[in-house]
XYZ file of C-alpha atoms in Angstrom:
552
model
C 0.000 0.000 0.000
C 3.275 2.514 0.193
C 2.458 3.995 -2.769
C -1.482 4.354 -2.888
C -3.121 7.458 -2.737
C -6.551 8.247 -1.450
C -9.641 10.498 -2.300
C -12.278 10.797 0.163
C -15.841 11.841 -1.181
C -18.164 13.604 0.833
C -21.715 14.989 0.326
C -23.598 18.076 1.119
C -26.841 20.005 1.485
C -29.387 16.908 0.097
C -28.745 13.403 -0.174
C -28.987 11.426 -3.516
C -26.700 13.825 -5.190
C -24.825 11.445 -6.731
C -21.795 11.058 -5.090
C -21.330 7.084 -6.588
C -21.608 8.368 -9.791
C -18.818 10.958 -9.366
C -16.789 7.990 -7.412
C -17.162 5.898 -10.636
C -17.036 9.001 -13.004
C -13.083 9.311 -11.622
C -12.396 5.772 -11.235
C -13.129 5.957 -14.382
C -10.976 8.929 -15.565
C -8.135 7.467 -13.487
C -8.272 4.069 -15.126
C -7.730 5.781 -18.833
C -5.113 7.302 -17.420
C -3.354 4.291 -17.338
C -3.599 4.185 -13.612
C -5.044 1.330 -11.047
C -8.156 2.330 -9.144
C -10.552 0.864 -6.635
C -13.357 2.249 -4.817
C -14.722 1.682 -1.001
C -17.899 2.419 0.024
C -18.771 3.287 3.417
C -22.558 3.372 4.595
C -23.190 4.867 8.087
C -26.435 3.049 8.954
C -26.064 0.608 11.699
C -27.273 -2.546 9.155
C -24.612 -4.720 8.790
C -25.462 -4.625 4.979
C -28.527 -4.339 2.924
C -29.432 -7.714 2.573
C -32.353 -7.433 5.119
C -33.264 -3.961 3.731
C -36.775 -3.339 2.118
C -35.818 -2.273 -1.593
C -37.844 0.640 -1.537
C -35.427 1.943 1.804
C -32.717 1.190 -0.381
C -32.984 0.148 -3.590
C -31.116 -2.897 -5.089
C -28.763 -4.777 -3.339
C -26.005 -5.160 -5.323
C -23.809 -8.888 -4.803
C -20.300 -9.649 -5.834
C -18.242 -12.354 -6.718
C -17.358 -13.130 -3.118
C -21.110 -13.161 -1.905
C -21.266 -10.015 -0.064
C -24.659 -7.891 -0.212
C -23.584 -4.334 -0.713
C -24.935 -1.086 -2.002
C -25.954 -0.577 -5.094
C -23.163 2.224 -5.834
C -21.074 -1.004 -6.189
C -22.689 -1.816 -9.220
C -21.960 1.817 -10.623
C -18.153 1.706 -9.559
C -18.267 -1.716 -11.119
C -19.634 -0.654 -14.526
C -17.802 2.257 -14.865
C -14.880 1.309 -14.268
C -15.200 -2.276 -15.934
C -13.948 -4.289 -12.407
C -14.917 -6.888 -9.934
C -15.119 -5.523 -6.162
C -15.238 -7.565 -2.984
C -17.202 -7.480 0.456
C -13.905 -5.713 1.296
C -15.610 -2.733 -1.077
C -18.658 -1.495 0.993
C -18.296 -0.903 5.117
C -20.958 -0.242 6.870
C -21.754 1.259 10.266
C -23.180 -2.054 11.369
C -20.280 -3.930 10.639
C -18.077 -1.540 12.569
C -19.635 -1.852 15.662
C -20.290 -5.448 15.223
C -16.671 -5.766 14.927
C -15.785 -3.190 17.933
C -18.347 -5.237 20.525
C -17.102 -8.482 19.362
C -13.303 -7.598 20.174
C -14.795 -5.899 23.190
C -16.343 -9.107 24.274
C -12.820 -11.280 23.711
C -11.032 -8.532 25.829
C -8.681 -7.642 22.617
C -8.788 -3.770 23.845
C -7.362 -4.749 27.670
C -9.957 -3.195 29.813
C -9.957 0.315 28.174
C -13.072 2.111 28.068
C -14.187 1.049 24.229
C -15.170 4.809 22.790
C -16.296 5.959 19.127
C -12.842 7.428 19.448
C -10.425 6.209 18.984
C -11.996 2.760 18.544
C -14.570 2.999 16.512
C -12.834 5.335 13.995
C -9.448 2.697 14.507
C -11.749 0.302 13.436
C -12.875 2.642 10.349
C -9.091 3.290 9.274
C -8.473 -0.484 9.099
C -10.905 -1.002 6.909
C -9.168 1.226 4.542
C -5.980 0.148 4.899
C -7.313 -3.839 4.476
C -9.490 -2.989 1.010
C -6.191 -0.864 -0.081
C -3.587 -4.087 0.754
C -6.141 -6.574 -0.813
C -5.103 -4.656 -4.673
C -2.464 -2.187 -3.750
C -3.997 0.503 -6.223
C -2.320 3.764 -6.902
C -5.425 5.565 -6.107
C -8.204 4.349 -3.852
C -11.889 6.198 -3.759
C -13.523 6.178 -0.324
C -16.870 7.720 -0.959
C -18.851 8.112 2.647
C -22.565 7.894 2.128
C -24.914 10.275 3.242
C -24.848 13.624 4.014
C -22.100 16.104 6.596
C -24.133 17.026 9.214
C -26.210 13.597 9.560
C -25.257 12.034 13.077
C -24.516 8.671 11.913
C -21.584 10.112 9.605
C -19.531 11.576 11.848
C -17.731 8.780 12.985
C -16.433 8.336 9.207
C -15.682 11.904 9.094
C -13.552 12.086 11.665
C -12.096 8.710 10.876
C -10.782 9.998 7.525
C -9.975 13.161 8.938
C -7.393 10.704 11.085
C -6.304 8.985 8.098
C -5.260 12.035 6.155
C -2.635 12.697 9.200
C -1.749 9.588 9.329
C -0.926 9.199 5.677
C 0.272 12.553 5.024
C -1.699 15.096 3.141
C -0.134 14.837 0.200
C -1.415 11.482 -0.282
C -5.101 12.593 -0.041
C -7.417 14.571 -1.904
C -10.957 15.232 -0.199
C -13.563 15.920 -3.031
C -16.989 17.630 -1.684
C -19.931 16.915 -3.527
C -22.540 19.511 -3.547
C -25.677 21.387 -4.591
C -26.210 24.491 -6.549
C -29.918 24.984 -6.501
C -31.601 27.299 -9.172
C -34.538 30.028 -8.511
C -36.533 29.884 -11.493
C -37.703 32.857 -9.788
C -34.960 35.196 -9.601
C -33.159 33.175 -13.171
C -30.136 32.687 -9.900
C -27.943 29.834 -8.817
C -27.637 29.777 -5.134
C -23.876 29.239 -3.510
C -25.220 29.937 0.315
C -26.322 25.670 0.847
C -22.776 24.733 -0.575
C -21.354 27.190 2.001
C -22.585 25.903 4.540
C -22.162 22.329 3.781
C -18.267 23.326 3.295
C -18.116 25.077 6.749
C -19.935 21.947 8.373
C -16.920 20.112 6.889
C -14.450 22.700 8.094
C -15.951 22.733 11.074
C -14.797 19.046 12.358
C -11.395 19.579 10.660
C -12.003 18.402 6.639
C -10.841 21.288 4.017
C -12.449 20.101 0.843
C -9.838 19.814 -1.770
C -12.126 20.217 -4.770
C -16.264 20.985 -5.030
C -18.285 19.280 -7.696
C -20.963 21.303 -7.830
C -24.063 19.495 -9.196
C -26.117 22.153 -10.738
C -28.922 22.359 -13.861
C -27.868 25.106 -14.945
C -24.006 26.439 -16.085
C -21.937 27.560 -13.354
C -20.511 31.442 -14.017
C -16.965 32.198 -13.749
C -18.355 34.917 -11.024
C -20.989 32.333 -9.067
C -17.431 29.756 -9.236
C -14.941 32.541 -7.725
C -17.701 33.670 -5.183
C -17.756 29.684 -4.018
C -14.265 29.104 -3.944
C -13.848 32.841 -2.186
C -15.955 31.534 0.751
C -14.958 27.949 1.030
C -11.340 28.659 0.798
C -11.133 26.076 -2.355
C -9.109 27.394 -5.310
C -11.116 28.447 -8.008
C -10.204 25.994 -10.257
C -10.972 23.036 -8.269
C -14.783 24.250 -8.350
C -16.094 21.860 -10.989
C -19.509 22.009 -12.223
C -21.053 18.960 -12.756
C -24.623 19.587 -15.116
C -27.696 16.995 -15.393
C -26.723 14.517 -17.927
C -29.832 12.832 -20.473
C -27.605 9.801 -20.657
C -26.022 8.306 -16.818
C -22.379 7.454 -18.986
C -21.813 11.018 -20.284
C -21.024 12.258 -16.689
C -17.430 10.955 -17.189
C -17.174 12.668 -20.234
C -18.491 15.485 -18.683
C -16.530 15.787 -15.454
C -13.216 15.037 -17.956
C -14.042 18.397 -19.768
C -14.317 20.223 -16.453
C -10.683 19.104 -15.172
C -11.986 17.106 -12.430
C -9.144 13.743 -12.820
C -6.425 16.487 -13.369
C -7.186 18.479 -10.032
C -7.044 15.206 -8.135
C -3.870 14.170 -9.855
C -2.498 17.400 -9.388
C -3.734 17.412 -5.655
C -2.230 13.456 -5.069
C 1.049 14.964 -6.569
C 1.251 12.647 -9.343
C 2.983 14.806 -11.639
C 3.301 12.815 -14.992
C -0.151 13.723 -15.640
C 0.250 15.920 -18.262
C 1.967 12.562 -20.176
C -0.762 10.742 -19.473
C -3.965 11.852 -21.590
C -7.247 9.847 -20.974
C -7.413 6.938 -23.843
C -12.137 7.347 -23.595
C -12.198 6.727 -27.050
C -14.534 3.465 -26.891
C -15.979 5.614 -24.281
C -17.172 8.592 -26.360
C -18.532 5.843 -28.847
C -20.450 3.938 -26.351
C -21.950 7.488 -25.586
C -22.957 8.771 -29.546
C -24.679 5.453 -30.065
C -27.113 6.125 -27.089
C -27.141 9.186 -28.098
C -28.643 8.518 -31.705
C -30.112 5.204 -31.903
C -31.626 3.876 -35.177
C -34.567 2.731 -32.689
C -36.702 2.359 -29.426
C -37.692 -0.994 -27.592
C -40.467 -0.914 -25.243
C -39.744 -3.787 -22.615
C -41.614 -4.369 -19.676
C -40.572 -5.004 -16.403
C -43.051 -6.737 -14.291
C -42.756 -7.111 -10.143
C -43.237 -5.528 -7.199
C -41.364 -2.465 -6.308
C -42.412 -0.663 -9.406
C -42.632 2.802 -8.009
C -38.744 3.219 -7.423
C -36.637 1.694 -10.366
C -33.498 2.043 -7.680
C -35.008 -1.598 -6.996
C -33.823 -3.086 -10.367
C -31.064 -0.801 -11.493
C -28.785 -3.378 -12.198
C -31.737 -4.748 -14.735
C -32.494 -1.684 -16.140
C -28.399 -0.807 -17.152
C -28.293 -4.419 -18.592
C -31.264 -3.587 -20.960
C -29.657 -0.397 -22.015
C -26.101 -2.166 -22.895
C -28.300 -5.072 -24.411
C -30.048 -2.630 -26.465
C -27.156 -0.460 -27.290
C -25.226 -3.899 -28.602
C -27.944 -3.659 -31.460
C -28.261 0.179 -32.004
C -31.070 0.618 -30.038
C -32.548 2.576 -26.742
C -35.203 0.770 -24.135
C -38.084 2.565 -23.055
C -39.087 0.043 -19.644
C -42.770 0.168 -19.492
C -43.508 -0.625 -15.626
C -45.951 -3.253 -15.023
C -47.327 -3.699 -11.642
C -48.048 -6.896 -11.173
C -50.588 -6.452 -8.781
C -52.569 -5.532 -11.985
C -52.338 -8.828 -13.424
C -55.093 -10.045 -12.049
C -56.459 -12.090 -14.797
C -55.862 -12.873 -18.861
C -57.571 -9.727 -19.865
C -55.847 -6.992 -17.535
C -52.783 -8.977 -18.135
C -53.304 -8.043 -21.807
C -53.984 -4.822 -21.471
C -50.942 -4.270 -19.272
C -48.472 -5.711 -21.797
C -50.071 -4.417 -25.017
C -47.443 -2.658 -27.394
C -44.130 -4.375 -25.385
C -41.877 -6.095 -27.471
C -40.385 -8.208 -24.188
C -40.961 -9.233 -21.021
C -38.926 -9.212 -17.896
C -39.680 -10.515 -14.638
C -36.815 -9.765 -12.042
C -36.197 -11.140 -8.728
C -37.866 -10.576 -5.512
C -39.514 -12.109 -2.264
C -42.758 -13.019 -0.772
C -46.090 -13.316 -1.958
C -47.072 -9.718 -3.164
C -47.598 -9.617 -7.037
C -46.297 -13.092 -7.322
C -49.843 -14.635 -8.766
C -49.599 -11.229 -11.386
C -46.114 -12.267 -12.624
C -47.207 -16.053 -13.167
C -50.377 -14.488 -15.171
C -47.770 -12.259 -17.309
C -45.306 -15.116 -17.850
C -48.023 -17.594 -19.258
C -49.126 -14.607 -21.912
C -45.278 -14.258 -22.786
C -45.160 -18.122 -23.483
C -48.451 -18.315 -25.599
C -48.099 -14.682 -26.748
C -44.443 -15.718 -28.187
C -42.924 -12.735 -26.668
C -40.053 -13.166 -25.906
C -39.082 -13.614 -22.040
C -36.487 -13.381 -19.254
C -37.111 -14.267 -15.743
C -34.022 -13.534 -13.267
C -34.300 -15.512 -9.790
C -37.900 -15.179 -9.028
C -38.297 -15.314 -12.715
C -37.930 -18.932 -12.804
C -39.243 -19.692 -10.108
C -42.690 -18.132 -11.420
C -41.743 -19.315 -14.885
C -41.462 -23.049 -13.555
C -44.765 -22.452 -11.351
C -46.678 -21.382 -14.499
C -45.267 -23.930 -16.686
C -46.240 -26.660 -14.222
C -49.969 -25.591 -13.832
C -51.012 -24.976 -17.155
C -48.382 -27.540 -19.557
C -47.420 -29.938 -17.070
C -50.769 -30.524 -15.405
C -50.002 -29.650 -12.093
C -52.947 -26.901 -11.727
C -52.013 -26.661 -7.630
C -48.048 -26.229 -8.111
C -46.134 -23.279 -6.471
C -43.592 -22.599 -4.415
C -43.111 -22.997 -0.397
C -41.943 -19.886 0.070
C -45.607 -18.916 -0.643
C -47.561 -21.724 -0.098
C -45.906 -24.011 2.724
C -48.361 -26.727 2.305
C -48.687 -26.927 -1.283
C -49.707 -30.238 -2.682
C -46.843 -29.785 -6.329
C -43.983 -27.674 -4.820
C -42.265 -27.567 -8.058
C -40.497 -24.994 -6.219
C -39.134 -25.481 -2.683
C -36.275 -24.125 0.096
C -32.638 -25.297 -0.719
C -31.624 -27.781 1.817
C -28.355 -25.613 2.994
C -31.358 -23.160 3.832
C -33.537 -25.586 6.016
C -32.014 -25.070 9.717
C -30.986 -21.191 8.885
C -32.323 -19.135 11.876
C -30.926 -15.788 10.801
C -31.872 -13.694 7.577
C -28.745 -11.852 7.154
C -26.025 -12.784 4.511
C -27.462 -16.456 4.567
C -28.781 -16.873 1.478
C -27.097 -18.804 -1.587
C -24.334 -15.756 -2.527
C -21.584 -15.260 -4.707
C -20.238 -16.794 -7.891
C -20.997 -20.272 -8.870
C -20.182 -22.269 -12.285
C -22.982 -23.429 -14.832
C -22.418 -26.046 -17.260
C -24.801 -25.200 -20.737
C -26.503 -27.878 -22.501
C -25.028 -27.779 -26.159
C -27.314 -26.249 -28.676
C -29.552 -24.490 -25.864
C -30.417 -20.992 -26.696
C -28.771 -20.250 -23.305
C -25.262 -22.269 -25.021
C -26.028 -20.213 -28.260
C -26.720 -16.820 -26.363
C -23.083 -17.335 -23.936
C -20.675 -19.004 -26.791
C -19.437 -21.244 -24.056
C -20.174 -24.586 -22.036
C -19.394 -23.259 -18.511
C -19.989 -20.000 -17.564
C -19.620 -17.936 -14.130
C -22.678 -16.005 -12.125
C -24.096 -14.435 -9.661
C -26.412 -15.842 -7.402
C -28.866 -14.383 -4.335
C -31.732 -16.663 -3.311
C -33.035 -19.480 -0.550
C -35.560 -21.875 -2.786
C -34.294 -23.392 -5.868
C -35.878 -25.903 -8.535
C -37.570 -28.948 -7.037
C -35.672 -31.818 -8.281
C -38.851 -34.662 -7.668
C -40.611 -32.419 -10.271
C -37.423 -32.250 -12.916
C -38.258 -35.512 -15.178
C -42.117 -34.764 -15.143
C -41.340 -30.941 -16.305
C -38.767 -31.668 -18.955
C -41.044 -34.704 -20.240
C -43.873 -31.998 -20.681
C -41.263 -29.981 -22.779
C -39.269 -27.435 -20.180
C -35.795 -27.550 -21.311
C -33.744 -27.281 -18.321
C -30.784 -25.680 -20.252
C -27.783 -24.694 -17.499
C -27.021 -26.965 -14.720
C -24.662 -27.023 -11.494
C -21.448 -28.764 -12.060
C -23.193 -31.767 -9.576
C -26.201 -31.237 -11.316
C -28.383 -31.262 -8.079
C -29.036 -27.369 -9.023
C -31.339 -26.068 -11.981
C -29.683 -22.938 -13.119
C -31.431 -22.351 -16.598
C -35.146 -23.309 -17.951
C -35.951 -22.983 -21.465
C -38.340 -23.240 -24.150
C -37.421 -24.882 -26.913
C -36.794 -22.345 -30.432
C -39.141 -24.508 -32.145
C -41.907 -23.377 -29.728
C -41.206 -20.219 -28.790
C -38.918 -17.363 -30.233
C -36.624 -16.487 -26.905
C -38.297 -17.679 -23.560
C -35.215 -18.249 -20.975
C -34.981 -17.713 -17.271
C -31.907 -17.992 -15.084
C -31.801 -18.860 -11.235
C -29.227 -16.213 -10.768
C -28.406 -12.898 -11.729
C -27.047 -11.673 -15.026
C -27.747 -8.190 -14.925
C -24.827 -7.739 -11.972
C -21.913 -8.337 -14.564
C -23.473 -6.283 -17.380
C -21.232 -3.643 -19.097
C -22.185 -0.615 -20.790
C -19.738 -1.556 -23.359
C -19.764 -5.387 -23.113
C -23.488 -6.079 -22.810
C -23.713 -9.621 -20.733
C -24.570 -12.074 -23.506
C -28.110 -13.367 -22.340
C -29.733 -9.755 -22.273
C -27.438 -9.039 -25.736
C -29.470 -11.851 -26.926
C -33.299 -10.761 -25.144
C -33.012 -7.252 -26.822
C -32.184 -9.157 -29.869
C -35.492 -11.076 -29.760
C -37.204 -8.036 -28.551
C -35.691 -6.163 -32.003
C -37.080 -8.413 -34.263
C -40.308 -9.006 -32.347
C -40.552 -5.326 -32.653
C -40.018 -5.415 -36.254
C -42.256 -8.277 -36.832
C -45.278 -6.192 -35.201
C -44.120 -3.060 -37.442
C -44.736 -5.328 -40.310
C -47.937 -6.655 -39.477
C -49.243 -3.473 -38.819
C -48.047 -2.071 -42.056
C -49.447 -5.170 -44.001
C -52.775 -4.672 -42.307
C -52.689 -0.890 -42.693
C -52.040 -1.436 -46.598
């Protein structure tokens, strides 16, 4: 780690500002620099993660290759910067103190009276100096979630306050993310919040190196010398950063403002004037969403419809999926609550040109999403289920092919006489809820000539997994002798992975026990929803032409 630096994100005035998107915005920057970067999360709520969180208090949870449940600004650092994080990436509050009471309990801190300082923020510092050992980058991003001023947060604060001693400040650049709000009223940006939110800061002993200054409307040379007058920042470190119609342009954007070269300038890493950002693919990736030849409408069909934090991850896949082939997604939401029978179900999903049903738990909507998956399968549009996805897709598929009219799943139906779908025995004795699910990266072997083999290019591929029931094996030989392809097994082959419809049925119906959409790429679409938005292309196309033929 001798020769890491560190920037240290902060946030001001409102939360949701969008502080993982500038994290990932300079990993970003820093990787086409020719540099190595990593980026570490904290999250100052006293959850150990978000596993156990209600997606609409947090959104997505986000899982890596090592199984950890983390925040869904993982996924952002992961896609921008095109990497693989670790459980060693996001620290929460909960985990702190879990770890500060446990040592407390073994008698590791010799009597002493265990305090937030200097234990708890010991405890913080470690954490940074562990995730910066595990890849020894030259520059590591430590963005703290939430806002200065929030109670939970100061612990962090005045952790990395610590840390900037101990490490000297010239390796450390503290970046403060703030708001510039506009008065339509008075046609004026307003600098006062961002003062304040810098003299918070200053006020338990953090000097902001640089503010990004997110803003609607263009930042003045005057309204950028009055903020860096009063915050004591130098007036070229104030870097706007403006709403952006497409998420991957904010790179782009915060490149143009001289954001990567005031860090680098700030870390002391002098070559940088020899090292000009290589975003060439990058710029391209950005004028194809910028003009594409069309638009997809593809539903998404579950639960948490009202935020779409809840399926980010599915919603970026779609985009690179679509992107691969030119195109832009419109997601049409589809409650499935709605779904109550054949003919809502058809009015909900009239005009879509593909279906997607992500994961999920409990009961809620669950009857909807079977109703939508059986009018994908005799609609022939085409289909991807993700987790819960097949599990619904096997529960429809067994009542109305496989002539099991009472099957389901004992997650919502304990007692059901067909459980085609039914707890994983590693789950069975599990009395806690936290971080005991099925997690992580597991191997799938594809059967040859499956549209999943055809989709991937490859016999064995690597996922992501997050789930507790799992396809009832006493039910395999009576589903695939009804016609269910079961396409992607585990290596022991005591684990569905993949269920199918055969091509000769059905255009592109697939579903996949794990999760796909978490090692997407905006400019390396993962191959199953490259080959979805595919289907839902010429699906689209097909419609076009019947309409046209009836029209003429």
């Amino acid at each position: 780690m001798t020769h890491t630096k560190f920037v240290f994100v902060t946030g001001g005035v409102v939360s949701s500002l969008g502080k993982g998107i500038v994290a990932a915005s300079l990993g970003r920057l820093l990787k086409a620099r020719g540099y190595t970067a990593t980026v570490l999360k904290f999250d100052p709520y006293i959850n150990v993660d978000p596993g156990t969180m209600n997606p609409y208090q947090h959104g997505e949870v986000f899982v890596t290759d090592d199984g950890a449940e983390t925040d869904l600004d993982l996924g952002h650092y992961e896609r921008f910067m095109d990497t693989n994080l670790s459980r060693l990436n996001n620290v929460t509050a909960g985990r702190i103190y879990q770890s500060v009471i446990a040592k407390e309990r073994k008698g590791d801190y010799l009597g002493a009276t265990v305090q937030v300082i200097p234990h708890v923020t010991d405890e913080i510092k470690a954490r940074i100096t562990e995730a910066a050992h595990a890849t020894a980058p030259d520059v590591m991003i430590c963005e703290v979630g939430g806002t200065v001023g929030d109670i939970e947060g100061l612990p962090f604060l005045e952790a990395i306050r610590q840390f900037r001693y101990d490490v000297g400040f010239k390796n450390t650049c503290m970046v403060h993310v703030t708001l510039l709000p506009y008065l339509k009223t008075s046609g004026e940006l307003k600098t006062k919040p961002s003062q304040h939110s810098v003299n918070t800061l200053r006020s338990i002993g953090i000097q902001p190196d640089v503010l990004v200054c997110r803003t609607e409307q263009p930042v003045s040379k005057n309204e950028a010398l009055k903020l860096a007058q009063f915050t004591n920042v130098d007036p070229e470190a104030v870097i706007q950063c403006r709403d952006q119609a497409i998420l991957y342009e904010v790179p782009l954007a915060l490149e143009s403002e001289g954001l990567a070269i005031r860090v680098l300038e700030k870390l002391g890493m002098h070559d940088v004037a020899q090292k000009a950002p290589e975003l060439t693919n990058w710029q391209a990736l950005v004028d194809g969403l910028k003009r594409p030849a069309k638009t997809l409408r593809v539903a998404i069909a579950g639960k948490y419809t009202e935020l779409s934090d809840a399926y980010l991850s599915v919603i970026e896949a779609l985009k690179h999926g679509a992107a691969q082939h030119g195109a832009e997604v419109k997601i049409a939401w589809i409650d499935t609550e709605h779904c109550k029978n054949e003919q809502a179900t058809e009015q909900e999903l009239a005009g879509v040109c593909g279906l997607v049903i992500p994961g999920g738990f409990g009961y809620r909507g669950v009857e909807g999403k079977i109703q939508a998956i059986k009018y994908a399968r005799e609609k022939k549009l085409p289909f991807l289920g993700l987790c819960m996805g097949l599990q619904c897709a096997t529960i429809e598929y067994a009542r109305h092919v496989a002539g099991l009219p009472l099957a389901n799943s004992t997650e919502f139906e304990e007692e059901t006489l067909h459980p085609v779908i039914a707890l994983m025995d590693s789950q069975r004795k599990l009395t806690h809820k936290g971080g005991t699910m099925r997690l992580g990266l597991y191997p799938c072997h594809l059967s040859g000539g499956s549209l999943a083999q055809q989709a991937y290019g490859a016999d064995v591929v690597m996922e992501r997994h997050r789930h507790r029931f799992e396809f009832n094996n006493d039910y395999r030989e009576a589903l695939v002798q009804s016609g269910l392809v079961i396409s992607g097994m585990s290596p022991d082959r005591q684990l569905v992975e993949i269920v199918e419809l055969p091509q000769a049925v059905h255009p592109w119906f697939l579903a996949t026990q794990f999760h796909p959409e978490f090692k997407s790429r905006p400019d390396r679409a993962h191959p199953l929803f490259a080959s979805f938005m595919a289907a839902a292309s010429a699906n689209a196309d097909l419609a076009l032409t019947s309409t046209t033929a009836v029209v003429s």
